[in-house]
PDB file of C-alpha atoms in Angstrom:
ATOM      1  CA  UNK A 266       7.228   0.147   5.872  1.00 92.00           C
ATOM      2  CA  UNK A 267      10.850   0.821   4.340  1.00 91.00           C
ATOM      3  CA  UNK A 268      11.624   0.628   0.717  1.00 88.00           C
ATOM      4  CA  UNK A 269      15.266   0.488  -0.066  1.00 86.00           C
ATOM      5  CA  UNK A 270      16.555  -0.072  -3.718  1.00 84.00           C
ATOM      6  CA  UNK A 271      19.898  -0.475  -4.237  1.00 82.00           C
ATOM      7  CA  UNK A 272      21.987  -0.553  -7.857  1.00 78.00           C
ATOM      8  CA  UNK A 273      25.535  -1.440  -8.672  1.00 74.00           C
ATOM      9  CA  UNK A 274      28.070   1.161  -9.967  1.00 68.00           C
ATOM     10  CA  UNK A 275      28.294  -0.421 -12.703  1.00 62.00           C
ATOM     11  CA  UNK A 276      24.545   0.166 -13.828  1.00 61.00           C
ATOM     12  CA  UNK A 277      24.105   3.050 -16.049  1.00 65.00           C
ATOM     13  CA  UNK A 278      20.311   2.418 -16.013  1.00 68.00           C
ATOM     14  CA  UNK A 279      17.797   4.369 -13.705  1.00 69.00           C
ATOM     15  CA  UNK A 280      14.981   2.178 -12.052  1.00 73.00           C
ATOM     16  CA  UNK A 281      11.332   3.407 -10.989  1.00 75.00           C
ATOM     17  CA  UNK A 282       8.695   1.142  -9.004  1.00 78.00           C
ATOM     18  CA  UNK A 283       6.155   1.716  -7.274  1.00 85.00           C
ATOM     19  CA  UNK A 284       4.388   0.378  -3.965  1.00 90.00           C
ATOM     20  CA  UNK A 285       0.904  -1.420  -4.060  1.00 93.00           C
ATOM     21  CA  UNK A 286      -0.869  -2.209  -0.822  1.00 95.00           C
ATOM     22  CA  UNK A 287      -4.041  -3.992  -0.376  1.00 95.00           C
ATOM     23  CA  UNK A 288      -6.263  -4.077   2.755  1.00 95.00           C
ATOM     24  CA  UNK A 289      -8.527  -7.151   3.454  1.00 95.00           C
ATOM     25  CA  UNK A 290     -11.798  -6.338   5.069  1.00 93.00           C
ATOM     26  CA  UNK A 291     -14.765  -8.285   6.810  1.00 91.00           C
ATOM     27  CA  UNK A 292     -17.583  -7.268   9.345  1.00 87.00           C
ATOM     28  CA  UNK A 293     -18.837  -9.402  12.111  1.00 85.00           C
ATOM     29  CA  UNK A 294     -22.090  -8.017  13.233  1.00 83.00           C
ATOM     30  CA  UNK A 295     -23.120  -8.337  17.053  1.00 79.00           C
ATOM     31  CA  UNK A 296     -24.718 -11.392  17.891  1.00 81.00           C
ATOM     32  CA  UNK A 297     -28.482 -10.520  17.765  1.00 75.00           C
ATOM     33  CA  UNK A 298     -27.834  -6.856  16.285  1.00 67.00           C
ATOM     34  CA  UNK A 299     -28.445  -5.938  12.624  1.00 69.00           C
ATOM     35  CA  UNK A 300     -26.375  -6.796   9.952  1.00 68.00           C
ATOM     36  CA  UNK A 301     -28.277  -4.430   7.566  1.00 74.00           C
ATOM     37  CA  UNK A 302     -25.611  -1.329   8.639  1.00 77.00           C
ATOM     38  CA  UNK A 303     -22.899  -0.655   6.065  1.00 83.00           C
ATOM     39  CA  UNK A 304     -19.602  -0.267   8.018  1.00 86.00           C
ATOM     40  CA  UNK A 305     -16.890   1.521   6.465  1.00 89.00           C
ATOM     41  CA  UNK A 306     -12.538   2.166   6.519  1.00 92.00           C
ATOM     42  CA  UNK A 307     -11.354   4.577   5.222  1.00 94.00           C
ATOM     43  CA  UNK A 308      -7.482   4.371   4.600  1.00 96.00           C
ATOM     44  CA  UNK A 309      -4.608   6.227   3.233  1.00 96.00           C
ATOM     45  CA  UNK A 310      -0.271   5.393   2.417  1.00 95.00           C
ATOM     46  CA  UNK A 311       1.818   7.878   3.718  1.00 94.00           C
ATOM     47  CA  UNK A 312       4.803   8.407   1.642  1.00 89.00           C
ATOM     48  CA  UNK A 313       7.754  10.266   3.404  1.00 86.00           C
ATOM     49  CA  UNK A 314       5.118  12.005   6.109  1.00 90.00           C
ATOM     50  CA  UNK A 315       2.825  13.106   2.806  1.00 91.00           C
ATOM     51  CA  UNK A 316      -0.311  11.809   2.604  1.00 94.00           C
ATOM     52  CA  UNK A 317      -1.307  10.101  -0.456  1.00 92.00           C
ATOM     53  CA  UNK A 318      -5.172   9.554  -1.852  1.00 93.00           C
ATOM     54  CA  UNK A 319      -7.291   8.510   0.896  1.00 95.00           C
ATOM     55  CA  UNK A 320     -10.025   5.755   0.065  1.00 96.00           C
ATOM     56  CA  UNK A 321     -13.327   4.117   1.664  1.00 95.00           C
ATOM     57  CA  UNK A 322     -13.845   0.840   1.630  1.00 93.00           C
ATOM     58  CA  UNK A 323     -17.267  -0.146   2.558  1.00 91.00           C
ATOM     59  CA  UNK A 324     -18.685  -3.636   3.458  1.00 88.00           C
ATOM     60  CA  UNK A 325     -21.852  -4.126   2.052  1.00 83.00           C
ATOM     61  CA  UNK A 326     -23.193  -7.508   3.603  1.00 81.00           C
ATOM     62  CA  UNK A 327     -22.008  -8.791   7.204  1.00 80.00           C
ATOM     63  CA  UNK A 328     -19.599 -12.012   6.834  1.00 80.00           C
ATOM     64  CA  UNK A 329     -18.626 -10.783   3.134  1.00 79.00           C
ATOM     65  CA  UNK A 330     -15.450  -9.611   2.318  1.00 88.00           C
ATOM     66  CA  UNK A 331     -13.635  -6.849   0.417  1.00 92.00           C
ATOM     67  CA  UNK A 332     -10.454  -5.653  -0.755  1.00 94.00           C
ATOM     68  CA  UNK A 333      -9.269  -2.107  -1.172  1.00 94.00           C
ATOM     69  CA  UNK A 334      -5.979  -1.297  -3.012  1.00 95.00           C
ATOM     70  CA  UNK A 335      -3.992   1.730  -2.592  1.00 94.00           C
ATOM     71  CA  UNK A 336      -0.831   2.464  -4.402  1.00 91.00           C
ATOM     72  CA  UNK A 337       2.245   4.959  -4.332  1.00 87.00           C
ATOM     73  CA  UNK A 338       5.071   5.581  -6.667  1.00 81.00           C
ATOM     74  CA  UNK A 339       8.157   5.223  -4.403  1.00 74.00           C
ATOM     75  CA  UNK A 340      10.385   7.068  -6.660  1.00 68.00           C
ATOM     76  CA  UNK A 341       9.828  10.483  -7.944  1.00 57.00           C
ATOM     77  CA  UNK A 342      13.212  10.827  -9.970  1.00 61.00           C
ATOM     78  CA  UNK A 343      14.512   7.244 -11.386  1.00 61.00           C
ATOM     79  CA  UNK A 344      17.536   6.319  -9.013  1.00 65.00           C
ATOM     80  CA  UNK A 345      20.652   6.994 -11.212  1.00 58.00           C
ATOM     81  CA  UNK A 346      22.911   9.241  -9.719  1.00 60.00           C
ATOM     82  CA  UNK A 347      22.568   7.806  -5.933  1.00 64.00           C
ATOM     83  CA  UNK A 348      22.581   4.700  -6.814  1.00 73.00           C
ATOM     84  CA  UNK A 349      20.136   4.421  -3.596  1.00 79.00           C
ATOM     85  CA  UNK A 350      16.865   4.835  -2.816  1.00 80.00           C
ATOM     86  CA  UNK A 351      14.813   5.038  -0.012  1.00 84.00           C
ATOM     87  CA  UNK A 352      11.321   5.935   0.792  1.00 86.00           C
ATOM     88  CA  UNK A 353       9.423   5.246   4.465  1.00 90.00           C
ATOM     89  CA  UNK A 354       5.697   4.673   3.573  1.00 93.00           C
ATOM     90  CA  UNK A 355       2.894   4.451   6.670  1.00 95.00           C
ATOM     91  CA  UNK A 356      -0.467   2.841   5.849  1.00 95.00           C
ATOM     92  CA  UNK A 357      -3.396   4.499   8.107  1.00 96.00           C
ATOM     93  CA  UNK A 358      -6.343   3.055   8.423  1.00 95.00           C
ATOM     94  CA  UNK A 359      -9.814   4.222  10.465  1.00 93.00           C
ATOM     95  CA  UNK A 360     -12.739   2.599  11.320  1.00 87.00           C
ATOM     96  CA  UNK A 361     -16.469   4.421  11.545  1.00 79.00           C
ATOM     97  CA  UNK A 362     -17.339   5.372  14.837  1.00 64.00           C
ATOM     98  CA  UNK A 363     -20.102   3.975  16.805  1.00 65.00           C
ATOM     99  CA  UNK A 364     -22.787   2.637  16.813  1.00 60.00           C
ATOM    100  CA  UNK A 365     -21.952  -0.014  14.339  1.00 72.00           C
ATOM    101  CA  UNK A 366     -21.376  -2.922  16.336  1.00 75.00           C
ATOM    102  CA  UNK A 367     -19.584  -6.074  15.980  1.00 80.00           C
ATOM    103  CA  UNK A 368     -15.971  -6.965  14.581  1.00 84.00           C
ATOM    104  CA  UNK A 369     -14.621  -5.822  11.731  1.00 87.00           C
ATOM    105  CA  UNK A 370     -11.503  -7.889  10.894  1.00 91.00           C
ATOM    106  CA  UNK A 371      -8.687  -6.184   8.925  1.00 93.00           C
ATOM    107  CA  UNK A 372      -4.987  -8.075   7.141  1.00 95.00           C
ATOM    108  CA  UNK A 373      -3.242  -6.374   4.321  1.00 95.00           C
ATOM    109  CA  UNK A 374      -0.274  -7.619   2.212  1.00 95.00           C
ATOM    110  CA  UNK A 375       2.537  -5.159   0.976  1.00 95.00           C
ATOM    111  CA  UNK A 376       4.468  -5.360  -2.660  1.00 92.00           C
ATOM    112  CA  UNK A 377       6.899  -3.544  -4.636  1.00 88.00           C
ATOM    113  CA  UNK A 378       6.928  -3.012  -8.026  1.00 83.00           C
ATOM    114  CA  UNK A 379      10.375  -2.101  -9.752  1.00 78.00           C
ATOM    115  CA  UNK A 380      11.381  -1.510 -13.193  1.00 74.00           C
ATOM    116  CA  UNK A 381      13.878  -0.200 -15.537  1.00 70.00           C
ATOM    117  CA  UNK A 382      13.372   2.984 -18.069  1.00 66.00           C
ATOM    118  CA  UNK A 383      10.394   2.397 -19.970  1.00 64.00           C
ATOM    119  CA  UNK A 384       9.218  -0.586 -18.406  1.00 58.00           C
ATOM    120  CA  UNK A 385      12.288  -2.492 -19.812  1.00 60.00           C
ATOM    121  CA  UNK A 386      11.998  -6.143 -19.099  1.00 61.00           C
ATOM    122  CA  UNK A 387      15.800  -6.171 -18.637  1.00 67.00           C
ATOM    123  CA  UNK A 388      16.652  -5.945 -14.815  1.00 67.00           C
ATOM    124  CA  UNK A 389      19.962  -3.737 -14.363  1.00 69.00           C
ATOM    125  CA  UNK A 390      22.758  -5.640 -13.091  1.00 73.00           C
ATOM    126  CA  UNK A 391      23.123  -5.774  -9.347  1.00 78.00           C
ATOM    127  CA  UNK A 392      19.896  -4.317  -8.380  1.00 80.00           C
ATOM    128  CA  UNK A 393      18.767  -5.450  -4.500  1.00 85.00           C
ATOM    129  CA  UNK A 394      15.104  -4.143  -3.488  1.00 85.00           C
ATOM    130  CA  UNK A 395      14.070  -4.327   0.601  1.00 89.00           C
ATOM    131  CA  UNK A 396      10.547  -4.058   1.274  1.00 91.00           C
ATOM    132  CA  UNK A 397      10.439  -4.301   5.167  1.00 92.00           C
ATOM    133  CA  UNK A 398       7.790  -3.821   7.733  1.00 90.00           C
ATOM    134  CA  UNK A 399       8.891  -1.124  10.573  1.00 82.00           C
TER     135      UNK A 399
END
């Protein structure tokens, strides 16, 4: 994924935000194998090739779901100066080996947070934010 935020010249404020990504999880055991196993992901954002916290999700009944979020601050330093910012973040995700059996069927949705110094409500003028999936 790309992040790109983008403020006018004429903004004198800096901006922060952050990057929150959830992963949607559910096992399919085999047809006539047992659903008593406890299949697991473990996943992890990488932000600008450094890995971030890596998490496990595990799914604790077959045909039940869970979610695991992950998040990332996209912005070390609050974008004044540049007036840009960018930040390429990969999402990696594994699966347990064998011999759990069966499907285990994986979506995720992507947002970006963004906001001014101290969590100001007020949005600085001209501000453009790209969230885009490479």
């Amino acid at each position: 994924m790309s992040v790109v935020v983008t403020q006018s010249s004429a903004s004198d404020k800096g901006v922060q935000g952050g990057l929150r990504v959830e992963l949607f999880a559910r096992w399919i055991p085999p047809a006539g194998g047992s659903d008593e196993a406890k299949p697991w992901l473990r996943a992890r954002l990488v932000r600008d090739g450094v890995p971030q916290e890596t998490k496990v999700l595990v799914l604790e009944r077959a045909g039940s779901s869970a979610t695991l979020p992950l998040y990332t601050g996209v912005f070390s330093q609050p974008c004044v100066k540049t007036r840009r910012c960018e930040a390429s973040v990969q999402l990696e995700v594994e699966r347990q080996a064998e011999p759990i059996g069966g499907v285990i069927e994986v979506d995720w949705s992507a947002s970006l947070g963004v906001h001014g110094p101290d969590d100001e409500l007020e949005v600085p003028k001209g501000l453009e934010v790209r969230l885009t999936e490479d």
